[in-house]
Amino acid sequence: MNYFENLDTIICPGDSLLVELDPSFAYLWGNGSTDNCLYNIVPSSYLLTVTLSNCTIEDTLELSPDFYPLPITVLPDDTTKCPGISLTLNGGNEQTYNYLWSNGFVTDTVAIDSLGLHTLLITDTIGCTIIDSVWVTDQEEAIANFNFFEAFNHVQFTNQSQNSYWYTWNFGDGSPLSYQTNPEHNYPVLNQNMWYTATLISTNQCGADTSFLQIFTFDIEEIGENPNIQIYPNPNKGTFFLTGNLASKDDLRIQIFNSIGQVIYQKKISNFDGQLSEEIKMRQVVPGIYYLKVQQKEKNWVWKLVVEQ
């Protein structure tokens, strides 16, 4: 006699089963329990001995797992879509499943235009179900922006773009493009001071934005420690002294540039007698790096100035 005839069944993943039997019989389960109820049982084989008067039977209850269980998740993590463009969500392309989206569609894929929470109910051939969901927001537009720090012809770029994932840099001097986030670049040394236009294109999956900045580079000998010319104090707060003795008495031209090549101070010294003694006051300057250029005919010298708070 099969006591569990027609009771053997398949259980969906994560589910359990309550078995409740006629209390007028005596029961002995394989785990030693004598209850007529077995709670929260999961896929396995359950041996049972049933006794009524002098009649005893044994049978096994077979609870099998779903042999083709549904996936735990099918939808992507919370995601974005491009404004004004539909986003296609894919439920798995399994022809034996039934699909029901929160917008009422019953196909395995659906194109959505609205933002917010979208849910999907999937049912397999034995009635097991899962529910998955995804939160959709608009992808914000890419905003390109950058700054840079220049030490003569060497430039360190700092990317300040927003909502962007990919970057293309054009340094404006004919060199290869760079796709780094924060590149460094050495501009060529030519026979004159040069302006270059650096371009950054910042891109995300919905579009791109472009930003430009001009880079001013020097083609001047940096003398640094020169026994004939002294600069002090350096660092300073915008006021310093330039002193020294030069063999040539040709006219001098003094210029100060900010980090993007703009002239913020200049002075010409005519009838120069070889003795250099200048107090230089840079007005309304902000803390940062500046460059002092002294020119005498074909000779040029440059020093880096540091202005502190």
CSV table of C-alpha atoms in Angstrom, one decimal:
chain,number,residue,atom,x,y,z
A,1,MET,CA,0.0,0.0,0.0
A,2,ASN,CA,1.3,3.5,-0.9
A,3,TYR,CA,0.2,5.7,1.9
A,4,PHE,CA,1.7,8.8,0.1
A,5,GLU,CA,0.2,7.9,-3.2
A,6,ASN,CA,-0.3,11.1,-5.2
A,7,LEU,CA,1.4,13.2,-2.4
A,8,ASP,CA,4.9,13.1,-3.8
A,9,THR,CA,5.5,16.5,-5.2
A,10,ILE,CA,8.1,19.1,-6.3
A,11,ILE,CA,8.9,22.1,-4.1
A,12,CYS,CA,9.9,25.5,-5.4
A,13,PRO,CA,13.2,26.9,-4.3
A,14,GLY,CA,13.0,28.5,-0.9
A,15,ASP,CA,9.5,27.0,-0.1
A,16,SER,CA,8.6,24.5,2.6
A,17,LEU,CA,5.7,22.2,3.1
A,18,LEU,CA,3.3,21.3,5.9
A,19,VAL,CA,2.2,17.6,6.0
A,20,GLU,CA,-0.9,16.9,8.2
A,21,LEU,CA,-2.2,13.4,8.6
A,22,ASP,CA,-5.3,11.7,10.1
A,23,PRO,CA,-4.7,11.8,13.9
A,24,SER,CA,-6.5,8.5,14.4
A,25,PHE,CA,-3.4,6.6,13.2
A,26,ALA,CA,-0.1,6.1,15.0
A,27,TYR,CA,2.9,7.5,13.2
A,28,LEU,CA,6.6,7.1,13.4
A,29,TRP,CA,8.8,9.2,11.2
A,30,GLY,CA,12.3,8.4,10.2
A,31,ASN,CA,13.6,11.2,12.4
A,32,GLY,CA,11.9,9.7,15.5
A,33,SER,CA,8.9,12.1,15.5
A,34,THR,CA,5.5,10.6,16.3
A,35,ASP,CA,3.5,13.7,15.4
A,36,ASN,CA,0.8,13.5,12.7
A,37,CYS,CA,2.1,16.9,11.4
A,38,LEU,CA,5.5,17.6,9.9
A,39,TYR,CA,6.3,21.3,9.6
A,40,ASN,CA,8.5,23.3,7.3
A,41,ILE,CA,9.9,20.3,5.5
A,42,VAL,CA,12.2,20.9,2.5
A,43,PRO,CA,13.1,18.7,-0.5
A,44,SER,CA,14.2,15.3,0.8
A,45,SER,CA,12.9,11.7,1.4
A,46,TYR,CA,10.8,11.2,4.5
A,47,LEU,CA,10.2,7.6,5.8
A,48,LEU,CA,7.0,7.0,7.7
A,49,THR,CA,5.6,4.0,9.5
A,50,VAL,CA,1.8,4.1,10.0
A,51,THR,CA,0.0,1.8,12.5
A,52,LEU,CA,-3.7,1.2,13.1
A,53,SER,CA,-4.6,-1.7,15.5
A,54,ASN,CA,-2.3,-4.5,14.3
A,55,CYS,CA,-1.9,-3.2,10.8
A,56,THR,CA,1.4,-1.5,9.9
A,57,ILE,CA,2.6,0.0,6.7
A,58,GLU,CA,5.7,1.9,5.6
A,59,ASP,CA,6.0,4.5,2.9
A,60,THR,CA,8.3,7.3,1.8
A,61,LEU,CA,7.3,10.8,1.0
A,62,GLU,CA,9.4,12.2,-1.8
A,63,LEU,CA,9.7,16.0,-2.0
A,64,SER,CA,11.8,16.9,-5.0
A,65,PRO,CA,13.4,20.3,-5.7
A,66,ASP,CA,12.5,22.1,-8.9
A,67,PHE,CA,14.9,20.5,-11.4
A,68,TYR,CA,15.0,23.7,-13.4
A,69,PRO,CA,14.9,26.4,-10.8
A,70,LEU,CA,14.3,30.0,-11.7
A,71,PRO,CA,17.2,32.4,-11.4
A,72,ILE,CA,17.5,34.5,-8.3
A,73,THR,CA,17.7,37.7,-10.2
A,74,VAL,CA,17.3,38.6,-13.9
A,75,LEU,CA,17.2,42.4,-14.0
A,76,PRO,CA,20.2,44.6,-13.7
A,77,ASP,CA,21.1,46.6,-10.6
A,78,ASP,CA,19.5,50.0,-10.3
A,79,THR,CA,20.4,51.8,-13.5
A,80,THR,CA,20.0,54.9,-15.6
A,81,LYS,CA,18.6,55.7,-19.0
A,82,CYS,CA,19.2,58.6,-21.4
A,83,PRO,CA,16.6,61.3,-21.2
A,84,GLY,CA,14.0,60.9,-24.0
A,85,ILE,CA,15.3,57.5,-25.0
A,86,SER,CA,13.6,54.2,-24.1
A,87,LEU,CA,15.5,51.6,-22.0
A,88,THR,CA,15.0,47.9,-22.8
A,89,LEU,CA,14.8,45.5,-19.9
A,90,ASN,CA,15.4,41.8,-20.5
A,91,GLY,CA,13.7,39.2,-18.4
A,92,GLY,CA,15.8,36.3,-19.6
A,93,ASN,CA,14.5,35.1,-23.0
A,94,GLU,CA,13.2,31.8,-21.6
A,95,GLN,CA,10.3,30.6,-23.7
A,96,THR,CA,8.9,28.3,-21.1
A,97,TYR,CA,8.4,31.1,-18.5
A,98,ASN,CA,5.5,33.4,-18.2
A,99,TYR,CA,6.3,37.1,-17.7
A,100,LEU,CA,4.3,39.9,-16.1
A,101,TRP,CA,5.8,43.4,-15.9
A,102,SER,CA,4.5,46.1,-13.6
A,103,ASN,CA,3.3,48.0,-16.7
A,104,GLY,CA,1.1,45.0,-17.7
A,105,PHE,CA,3.3,43.7,-20.5
A,106,VAL,CA,3.7,39.9,-20.7
A,107,THR,CA,6.7,39.7,-23.0
A,108,ASP,CA,10.2,38.6,-21.9
A,109,THR,CA,11.6,42.1,-22.8
A,110,VAL,CA,10.0,45.5,-22.4
A,111,ALA,CA,10.9,49.0,-23.4
A,112,ILE,CA,10.3,51.6,-20.7
A,113,ASP,CA,10.1,55.3,-20.9
A,114,SER,CA,9.1,56.1,-17.4
A,115,LEU,CA,11.4,56.5,-14.4
A,116,GLY,CA,11.1,54.9,-11.0
A,117,LEU,CA,10.6,51.3,-9.9
A,118,HIS,CA,9.9,48.5,-12.5
A,119,THR,CA,9.1,45.0,-11.3
A,120,LEU,CA,8.8,41.6,-13.1
A,121,LEU,CA,7.0,38.5,-12.0
A,122,ILE,CA,8.3,35.2,-13.6
A,123,THR,CA,6.4,31.9,-13.4
A,124,ASP,CA,7.8,28.6,-14.5
A,125,THR,CA,6.0,25.5,-15.8
A,126,ILE,CA,5.3,24.1,-12.3
A,127,GLY,CA,4.1,27.3,-10.8
A,128,CYS,CA,7.3,28.5,-9.1
A,129,THR,CA,7.7,32.3,-9.1
A,130,ILE,CA,10.2,35.0,-8.5
A,131,ILE,CA,9.8,38.8,-8.4
A,132,ASP,CA,12.7,41.0,-9.4
A,133,SER,CA,12.8,44.8,-9.7
A,134,VAL,CA,15.0,47.6,-10.9
A,135,TRP,CA,15.0,51.4,-10.1
A,136,VAL,CA,15.5,53.6,-13.2
A,137,THR,CA,16.6,57.2,-13.1
A,138,ASP,CA,17.7,59.6,-15.8
A,139,GLN,CA,21.4,59.8,-16.6
A,140,GLU,CA,22.6,63.3,-16.0
A,141,GLU,CA,24.4,65.1,-18.8
A,142,ALA,CA,28.2,64.9,-19.0
A,143,ILE,CA,29.9,68.2,-18.0
A,144,ALA,CA,33.5,68.7,-19.1
A,145,ASN,CA,35.8,70.8,-16.9
A,146,PHE,CA,39.4,70.8,-16.0
A,147,ASN,CA,42.3,72.8,-14.6
A,148,PHE,CA,46.0,72.5,-14.8
A,149,PHE,CA,49.3,73.2,-13.0
A,150,GLU,CA,52.2,74.3,-15.2
A,151,ALA,CA,55.9,74.2,-14.5
A,152,PHE,CA,57.3,75.8,-17.6
A,153,ASN,CA,56.7,73.3,-20.4
A,154,HIS,CA,55.5,70.5,-18.1
A,155,VAL,CA,51.7,70.6,-17.4
A,156,GLN,CA,49.7,68.4,-15.0
A,157,PHE,CA,46.0,68.3,-15.9
A,158,THR,CA,43.3,67.9,-13.2
A,159,ASN,CA,40.0,66.5,-14.5
A,160,GLN,CA,37.0,68.2,-12.8
A,161,SER,CA,34.3,66.7,-15.1
A,162,GLN,CA,31.0,65.5,-13.8
A,163,ASN,CA,28.7,62.6,-14.7
A,164,SER,CA,31.4,61.3,-17.1
A,165,TYR,CA,33.1,57.9,-17.7
A,166,TRP,CA,35.4,58.3,-20.7
A,167,TYR,CA,37.8,61.1,-21.5
A,168,THR,CA,39.7,62.3,-24.6
A,169,TRP,CA,42.4,64.9,-24.3
A,170,ASN,CA,43.9,66.9,-27.2
A,171,PHE,CA,46.9,69.0,-26.0
A,172,GLY,CA,46.8,71.2,-29.0
A,173,ASP,CA,50.4,70.7,-30.1
A,174,GLY,CA,49.9,67.8,-32.6
A,175,SER,CA,50.9,65.1,-30.1
A,176,PRO,CA,48.8,61.9,-29.8
A,177,LEU,CA,45.5,62.0,-28.0
A,178,SER,CA,45.4,60.9,-24.3
A,179,TYR,CA,42.5,58.9,-22.7
A,180,GLN,CA,43.8,59.1,-19.1
A,181,THR,CA,41.7,60.7,-16.4
A,182,ASN,CA,44.4,63.1,-15.2
A,183,PRO,CA,47.2,63.2,-17.7
A,184,GLU,CA,50.6,64.9,-17.7
A,185,HIS,CA,52.1,66.5,-20.8
A,186,ASN,CA,55.4,68.0,-21.8
A,187,TYR,CA,55.0,70.7,-24.5
A,188,PRO,CA,57.7,71.1,-27.1
A,189,VAL,CA,60.5,73.7,-26.6
A,190,LEU,CA,60.4,76.1,-29.5
A,191,ASN,CA,62.1,79.4,-30.3
A,192,GLN,CA,59.4,81.5,-28.8
A,193,ASN,CA,56.8,81.5,-26.1
A,194,MET,CA,53.7,79.7,-27.2
A,195,TRP,CA,49.9,79.5,-26.6
A,196,TYR,CA,48.3,76.1,-26.9
A,197,THR,CA,44.6,75.2,-26.7
A,198,ALA,CA,44.0,72.1,-24.6
A,199,THR,CA,40.7,70.3,-25.2
A,200,LEU,CA,38.9,67.8,-23.0
A,201,ILE,CA,35.9,65.8,-24.3
A,202,SER,CA,34.1,64.1,-21.4
A,203,THR,CA,31.6,61.4,-22.3
A,204,ASN,CA,28.9,59.2,-20.8
A,205,GLN,CA,26.5,56.7,-22.4
A,206,CYS,CA,24.1,59.5,-23.3
A,207,GLY,CA,26.4,62.1,-24.9
A,208,ALA,CA,29.6,64.3,-24.6
A,209,ASP,CA,30.7,67.8,-23.5
A,210,THR,CA,33.8,69.7,-24.4
A,211,SER,CA,36.0,72.1,-22.4
A,212,PHE,CA,38.9,74.3,-23.6
A,213,LEU,CA,41.7,76.1,-21.8
A,214,GLN,CA,44.7,77.9,-23.2
A,215,ILE,CA,48.2,76.8,-22.0
A,216,PHE,CA,51.1,79.3,-22.1
A,217,THR,CA,54.5,77.8,-22.3
A,218,PHE,CA,57.9,79.5,-22.1
A,219,ASP,CA,61.0,78.9,-24.2
A,220,ILE,CA,63.4,80.5,-21.8
A,221,GLU,CA,66.4,79.3,-19.9
A,222,GLU,CA,65.5,78.7,-16.3
A,223,ILE,CA,68.5,79.9,-14.3
A,224,GLY,CA,67.3,79.1,-10.8
A,225,GLU,CA,70.3,79.7,-8.5
A,226,ASN,CA,72.0,82.7,-10.3
A,227,PRO,CA,74.8,84.3,-8.4
A,228,ASN,CA,74.2,87.6,-10.2
A,229,ILE,CA,70.4,88.0,-9.5
A,230,GLN,CA,68.6,87.4,-6.2
A,231,ILE,CA,64.9,87.2,-5.5
A,232,TYR,CA,63.7,87.5,-1.9
A,233,PRO,CA,61.7,86.6,-0.1
A,234,ASN,CA,60.4,83.6,-2.1
A,235,PRO,CA,57.8,82.4,-1.1
A,236,ASN,CA,56.2,85.8,-0.4
A,237,LYS,CA,52.8,87.5,-0.1
A,238,GLY,CA,53.0,89.4,-3.4
A,239,THR,CA,55.8,91.8,-2.6
A,240,PHE,CA,59.5,90.9,-3.1
A,241,PHE,CA,62.9,92.4,-4.1
A,242,LEU,CA,64.8,91.7,-7.2
A,243,THR,CA,68.5,92.7,-6.9
A,244,GLY,CA,71.8,91.9,-8.6
A,245,ASN,CA,74.7,93.0,-10.8
A,246,LEU,CA,74.7,92.4,-14.6
A,247,ALA,CA,77.6,92.8,-16.9
A,248,SER,CA,75.5,94.2,-19.7
A,249,LYS,CA,73.9,97.7,-19.4
A,250,ASP,CA,71.2,97.0,-22.0
A,251,ASP,CA,67.7,97.9,-21.1
A,252,LEU,CA,65.8,95.4,-19.0
A,253,ARG,CA,62.2,94.2,-19.2
A,254,ILE,CA,60.6,92.6,-16.2
A,255,GLN,CA,57.3,90.6,-16.5
A,256,ILE,CA,55.3,88.4,-14.2
A,257,PHE,CA,52.9,85.7,-15.6
A,258,ASN,CA,50.2,83.8,-13.8
A,259,SER,CA,49.9,80.0,-14.3
A,260,ILE,CA,47.8,80.4,-17.5
A,261,GLY,CA,50.3,82.8,-19.1
A,262,GLN,CA,48.6,86.1,-18.5
A,263,VAL,CA,50.9,89.1,-17.8
A,264,ILE,CA,49.9,90.5,-14.4
A,265,TYR,CA,53.0,92.8,-14.0
A,266,GLN,CA,55.5,94.4,-16.3
A,267,LYS,CA,58.1,97.1,-16.2
A,268,LYS,CA,60.8,98.4,-18.5
A,269,ILE,CA,64.1,99.7,-17.1
A,270,SER,CA,65.7,102.1,-19.5
A,271,ASN,CA,69.3,103.5,-19.2
A,272,PHE,CA,70.2,100.5,-17.1
A,273,ASP,CA,73.5,100.9,-15.3
A,274,GLY,CA,74.1,97.3,-14.4
A,275,GLN,CA,72.8,97.6,-10.9
A,276,LEU,CA,69.4,95.9,-10.3
A,277,SER,CA,67.5,96.9,-7.3
A,278,GLU,CA,63.7,96.7,-7.6
A,279,GLU,CA,60.9,96.3,-5.1
A,280,ILE,CA,58.1,94.6,-6.9
A,281,LYS,CA,54.5,94.7,-5.6
A,282,MET,CA,51.9,92.4,-7.3
A,283,ARG,CA,48.6,93.9,-6.5
A,284,GLN,CA,45.4,91.9,-5.9
A,285,VAL,CA,47.1,88.5,-6.4
A,286,VAL,CA,45.8,85.3,-5.1
A,287,PRO,CA,48.0,82.5,-3.6
A,288,GLY,CA,49.5,80.3,-6.2
A,289,ILE,CA,52.4,79.8,-8.6
A,290,TYR,CA,53.7,82.7,-10.8
A,291,TYR,CA,56.6,83.2,-13.2
A,292,LEU,CA,59.1,86.1,-13.1
A,293,LYS,CA,60.7,86.8,-16.5
A,294,VAL,CA,63.7,89.1,-16.9
A,295,GLN,CA,64.7,89.9,-20.4
A,296,GLN,CA,67.8,91.7,-21.7
A,297,LYS,CA,68.2,91.8,-25.4
A,298,GLU,CA,68.3,88.1,-26.5
A,299,LYS,CA,68.8,86.8,-23.0
A,300,ASN,CA,65.9,85.6,-21.0
A,301,TRP,CA,65.6,84.2,-17.5
A,302,VAL,CA,62.6,82.8,-15.6
A,303,TRP,CA,62.1,82.0,-11.9
A,304,LYS,CA,59.1,80.4,-10.3
A,305,LEU,CA,57.4,82.6,-7.6
A,306,VAL,CA,55.3,81.2,-4.8
A,307,VAL,CA,52.6,83.5,-3.4
A,308,GLU,CA,51.3,82.4,0.0
A,309,GLN,CA,48.1,83.3,1.9
